[in-house]
mmCIF file of C-alpha atoms in Angstrom:
data_model
loop_
_atom_site.group_PDB
_atom_site.id
_atom_site.type_symbol
_atom_site.label_atom_id
_atom_site.label_comp_id
_atom_site.label_asym_id
_atom_site.label_seq_id
_atom_site.Cartn_x
_atom_site.Cartn_y
_atom_site.Cartn_z
ATOM 1 C CA MET A 1 -29.385 3.410 10.588
ATOM 2 C CA SER A 2 -26.572 3.770 13.000
ATOM 3 C CA LYS A 3 -27.934 7.225 14.134
ATOM 4 C CA PHE A 4 -31.280 5.263 14.800
ATOM 5 C CA VAL A 5 -29.481 2.659 16.647
ATOM 6 C CA ASP A 6 -27.744 5.099 18.661
ATOM 7 C CA GLU A 7 -31.120 7.127 19.612
ATOM 8 C CA CYS A 8 -32.541 3.909 20.590
ATOM 9 C CA ARG A 9 -29.743 3.156 22.861
ATOM 10 C CA LYS A 10 -29.964 6.413 24.455
ATOM 11 C CA ALA A 11 -33.588 5.780 25.051
ATOM 12 C CA GLY A 12 -33.333 2.415 26.458
ATOM 13 C CA VAL A 13 -30.368 3.673 28.750
ATOM 14 C CA LEU A 14 -32.457 6.890 29.964
ATOM 15 C CA THR A 15 -35.526 4.648 30.350
ATOM 16 C CA CYS A 16 -33.441 1.933 32.665
ATOM 17 C CA LEU A 17 -31.892 4.818 34.754
ATOM 18 C CA ALA A 18 -35.579 6.454 35.389
ATOM 19 C CA LEU A 19 -36.984 3.226 36.348
ATOM 20 C CA GLN A 20 -34.001 2.375 38.790
ATOM 21 C CA LEU A 21 -34.452 5.778 40.299
ATOM 22 C CA ILE A 22 -38.138 5.262 40.936
ATOM 23 C CA CYS A 23 -37.520 1.889 42.216
ATOM 24 C CA ALA A 24 -34.820 3.043 44.322
ATOM 25 C CA GLY A 25 -36.709 5.747 45.767
ATOM 26 C CA SER A 26 -39.977 3.570 46.831
ATOM 27 C CA ALA A 27 -37.504 0.959 48.193
ATOM 28 C CA ALA A 28 -35.643 3.564 50.354
ATOM 29 C CA GLN A 29 -39.143 4.740 51.867
ATOM 30 C CA ALA A 30 -39.897 1.167 52.666
ATOM 31 C CA GLN A 31 -36.263 -0.054 54.215
ATOM 32 C CA THR A 32 -36.140 -1.293 57.448
ATOM 33 C CA PRO A 33 -33.416 -0.183 60.140
ATOM 34 C CA PRO A 34 -30.103 -2.200 59.333
ATOM 35 C CA GLN A 35 -29.664 -5.171 61.623
ATOM 36 C CA LYS A 36 -26.640 -5.390 63.758
ATOM 37 C CA PRO A 37 -24.003 -7.829 62.653
ATOM 38 C CA GLN A 38 -24.888 -10.454 65.323
ATOM 39 C CA GLU A 39 -28.402 -10.668 64.223
ATOM 40 C CA ALA A 40 -27.463 -10.722 60.613
ATOM 41 C CA ALA A 41 -25.514 -13.687 61.160
ATOM 42 C CA ALA A 42 -28.183 -15.425 63.005
ATOM 43 C CA ALA A 43 -31.009 -14.185 60.370
ATOM 44 C CA PRO A 44 -31.647 -17.018 57.577
ATOM 45 C CA ALA A 45 -30.643 -16.134 54.314
ATOM 46 C CA GLN A 46 -32.998 -13.899 52.252
ATOM 47 C CA PRO A 47 -34.316 -15.106 48.795
ATOM 48 C CA ALA A 48 -33.076 -13.794 45.439
ATOM 49 C CA ILE A 49 -34.302 -10.310 44.827
ATOM 50 C CA PRO A 50 -36.889 -10.241 41.723
ATOM 51 C CA TYR A 51 -35.471 -8.477 38.738
ATOM 52 C CA ARG A 52 -36.579 -4.752 38.847
ATOM 53 C CA ASP A 53 -38.403 -3.593 35.642
ATOM 54 C CA SER A 54 -35.486 -1.621 34.448
ATOM 55 C CA GLN A 55 -33.354 -4.690 34.710
ATOM 56 C CA LEU A 56 -36.110 -6.699 32.843
ATOM 57 C CA TYR A 57 -36.379 -3.964 29.946
ATOM 58 C CA CYS A 58 -32.390 -4.275 29.662
ATOM 59 C CA LYS A 59 -32.429 -7.828 29.721
ATOM 60 C CA ASN A 60 -35.126 -8.149 27.084
ATOM 61 C CA ILE A 61 -33.839 -5.528 24.743
ATOM 62 C CA ALA A 62 -30.040 -6.853 24.956
ATOM 63 C CA GLU A 63 -30.692 -9.543 21.922
ATOM 64 C CA ALA A 64 -32.125 -6.914 19.607
ATOM 65 C CA ALA A 65 -29.185 -4.275 20.513
ATOM 66 C CA SER A 66 -26.969 -6.944 19.745
ATOM 67 C CA ASP A 67 -28.480 -7.787 16.518
ATOM 68 C CA ALA A 68 -28.698 -4.209 15.560
ATOM 69 C CA ARG A 69 -25.107 -3.896 16.478
ATOM 70 C CA ILE A 70 -24.060 -6.873 14.189
ATOM 71 C CA GLN A 71 -26.282 -5.656 11.520
ATOM 72 C CA TRP A 72 -24.496 -2.306 11.718
ATOM 73 C CA GLN A 73 -21.038 -3.731 11.738
ATOM 74 C CA THR A 74 -22.005 -5.976 8.624
ATOM 75 C CA TRP A 75 -23.126 -2.795 6.792
ATOM 76 C CA LYS A 76 -19.816 -0.717 7.800
ATOM 77 C CA MET A 77 -17.770 -3.982 6.377
ATOM 78 C CA ILE A 78 -19.695 -3.859 3.451
ATOM 79 C CA ALA A 79 -19.036 -0.330 2.595
ATOM 80 C CA LEU A 80 -15.269 -0.533 3.314
ATOM 81 C CA GLU A 81 -15.006 -3.588 1.097
ATOM 82 C CA GLY A 82 -16.690 -1.395 -1.460
ATOM 83 C CA ARG A 83 -14.207 1.318 -1.038
ATOM 84 C CA LEU A 84 -11.352 -1.077 -1.302
ATOM 85 C CA GLN A 85 -12.686 -2.720 -4.359
ATOM 86 C CA ALA A 86 -12.754 0.706 -5.885
ATOM 87 C CA ARG A 87 -9.355 1.645 -4.725
ATOM 88 C CA ILE A 88 -7.949 -1.621 -6.201
ATOM 89 C CA ALA A 89 -9.470 -0.878 -9.482
ATOM 90 C CA GLU A 90 -8.154 2.486 -9.567
ATOM 91 C CA LEU A 91 -4.690 1.099 -8.849
ATOM 92 C CA GLN A 92 -4.860 -1.449 -11.323
ATOM 93 C CA ARG A 93 -6.018 1.336 -13.986
ATOM 94 C CA LYS A 94 -2.996 3.178 -13.025
ATOM 95 C CA GLU A 95 -0.657 0.434 -13.340
ATOM 96 C CA ARG A 96 -1.909 -0.171 -16.778
ATOM 97 C CA GLU A 97 -1.328 3.177 -17.609
ATOM 98 C CA PHE A 98 2.383 3.276 -16.442
ATOM 99 C CA GLN A 99 2.991 0.106 -18.263
ATOM 100 C CA ALA A 100 1.908 1.431 -21.445
ATOM 101 C CA TRP A 101 4.035 4.728 -20.651
ATOM 102 C CA VAL A 102 7.131 2.236 -20.016
ATOM 103 C CA GLU A 103 6.606 0.506 -23.387
ATOM 104 C CA ARG A 104 6.284 3.702 -25.384
ATOM 105 C CA ARG A 105 9.521 5.076 -23.785
ATOM 106 C CA GLU A 106 11.340 1.917 -24.288
ATOM 107 C CA GLN A 107 10.226 2.121 -28.052
ATOM 108 C CA LEU A 108 11.110 5.751 -28.381
ATOM 109 C CA LEU A 109 14.565 4.868 -26.872
ATOM 110 C CA GLU A 110 15.130 2.135 -29.133
ATOM 111 C CA GLN A 111 14.365 4.393 -32.320
ATOM 112 C CA VAL A 112 16.549 7.097 -30.731
ATOM 113 C CA GLU A 113 19.439 4.713 -30.138
ATOM 114 C CA ASP A 114 19.506 3.303 -33.760
ATOM 115 C CA GLN A 115 19.146 6.796 -34.941
ATOM 116 C CA VAL A 116 22.346 7.546 -32.918
ATOM 117 C CA VAL A 117 24.085 4.691 -34.057
ATOM 118 C CA SER A 118 23.351 5.198 -37.939
ATOM 119 C CA ILE A 119 24.572 8.882 -37.253
ATOM 120 C CA ILE A 120 27.597 7.649 -35.694
ATOM 121 C CA GLY A 121 28.252 4.915 -38.184
ATOM 122 C CA ARG A 122 27.948 7.508 -41.133
ATOM 123 C CA MET A 123 30.632 9.978 -39.543
ATOM 124 C CA ARG A 124 34.291 9.878 -40.233
ATOM 125 C CA PRO A 125 36.182 7.577 -37.651
ATOM 126 C CA THR A 126 38.082 10.565 -36.118
ATOM 127 C CA ALA A 127 35.010 12.560 -35.472
ATOM 128 C CA ALA A 128 32.936 9.503 -34.184
ATOM 129 C CA ALA A 129 35.964 8.788 -31.827
ATOM 130 C CA GLU A 130 35.828 12.070 -30.444
ATOM 131 C CA GLN A 131 32.282 11.779 -29.820
ATOM 132 C CA LEU A 132 32.416 8.391 -28.007
ATOM 133 C CA SER A 133 35.465 9.313 -26.247
ATOM 134 C CA THR A 134 33.400 12.104 -24.266
ATOM 135 C CA THR A 135 30.238 10.052 -23.860
ATOM 136 C CA GLU A 136 29.479 7.629 -20.832
ATOM 137 C CA GLU A 137 31.048 4.308 -21.172
ATOM 138 C CA GLU A 138 27.998 2.294 -21.103
ATOM 139 C CA ALA A 139 26.653 4.248 -24.077
ATOM 140 C CA ALA A 140 29.674 4.366 -26.091
ATOM 141 C CA VAL A 141 30.017 0.553 -25.568
ATOM 142 C CA GLY A 142 26.204 0.071 -26.793
ATOM 143 C CA VAL A 143 26.841 2.227 -29.946
ATOM 144 C CA LEU A 144 30.076 0.253 -30.660
ATOM 145 C CA LEU A 145 28.354 -3.233 -30.124
ATOM 146 C CA LYS A 146 25.559 -2.054 -32.762
ATOM 147 C CA LEU A 147 28.079 -0.843 -35.226
ATOM 148 C CA LYS A 148 29.501 -3.041 -38.045
ATOM 149 C CA ALA A 149 32.847 -4.603 -37.047
ATOM 150 C CA ARG A 150 34.872 -2.766 -39.561
ATOM 151 C CA VAL A 151 33.147 0.643 -38.551
ATOM 152 C CA ALA A 152 33.628 0.233 -34.909
ATOM 153 C CA SER A 153 37.486 -0.781 -35.202
ATOM 154 C CA ALA A 154 38.050 2.428 -37.440
ATOM 155 C CA ILE A 155 36.640 4.421 -34.399
ATOM 156 C CA LEU A 156 38.467 2.549 -31.595
ATOM 157 C CA ASP A 157 41.780 2.768 -33.990
ATOM 158 C CA GLU A 158 41.285 6.736 -33.741
ATOM 159 C CA MET A 159 40.697 6.857 -30.142
ATOM 160 C CA GLU A 160 43.085 7.532 -27.362
ATOM 161 C CA PRO A 161 44.639 3.875 -26.752
ATOM 162 C CA ALA A 162 43.688 4.071 -22.783
ATOM 163 C CA ARG A 163 40.140 4.946 -23.939
ATOM 164 C CA ALA A 164 39.864 2.406 -26.715
ATOM 165 C CA ALA A 165 41.164 -0.510 -24.525
ATOM 166 C CA GLN A 166 38.780 0.376 -21.585
ATOM 167 C CA LEU A 167 35.866 0.331 -24.241
ATOM 168 C CA THR A 168 37.189 -2.875 -25.622
ATOM 169 C CA GLN A 169 37.383 -4.604 -22.193
ATOM 170 C CA THR A 170 33.879 -3.559 -21.524
ATOM 171 C CA MET A 171 32.544 -4.908 -24.598
ATOM 172 C CA MET A 172 34.337 -8.214 -23.948
ATOM 173 C CA GLY A 173 32.594 -8.071 -20.491
ATOM 174 C CA PHE A 174 35.609 -7.693 -18.334
ATOM 175 C CA THR A 175 34.967 -5.456 -15.530
ATOM 176 C CA ASP A 176 36.959 -7.037 -12.756
ATOM 177 C CA PRO A 177 40.208 -5.335 -12.141
ATOM 178 C CA GLU A 178 41.904 -8.853 -11.705
ATOM 179 C CA LEU A 179 40.827 -10.027 -15.016
ATOM 180 C CA GLN A 180 41.837 -6.885 -16.699
ATOM 181 C CA ARG A 181 45.481 -7.267 -15.484
ATOM 182 C CA ARG A 182 45.735 -10.925 -16.946
ATOM 183 C CA PHE A 183 44.205 -9.830 -20.441
#
């Protein structure tokens, strides 16, 4: 549709130019010699020049061209809205997929964590202490908190005193050095 509108505009513009050239050519032949400035001031005001055919054509087609432009812009807006809705639907689908993936991952991590806790709980306290002393602090604290108190205390008893104190303070929630000194 926009190609049709563009072709109509080109045809209208070409028609206007052709009519202006024709009218300008005939007017140039019928022109009188220019008047002197003094005579021009003394001459009475001339009546308004009537519209040429090309000007009348352009004036008459202006409303139709405006309507066609508005219709074309409306069509483009509808097409853009459709593309936007499709993109939103695709993003929502991907968001649902991502949420499902995160839920599966969390379930898997929970199962793995429970298995690690049960494995460490069944180990001898000296072996468990060696394992937990080399793991990250957060992971070791998480395991110790999930173990039964008796098993966790036996493991902490077998650890190096500085590491055991550090894990115990983290389990209690003391992370500020000032609070650690007071304890």
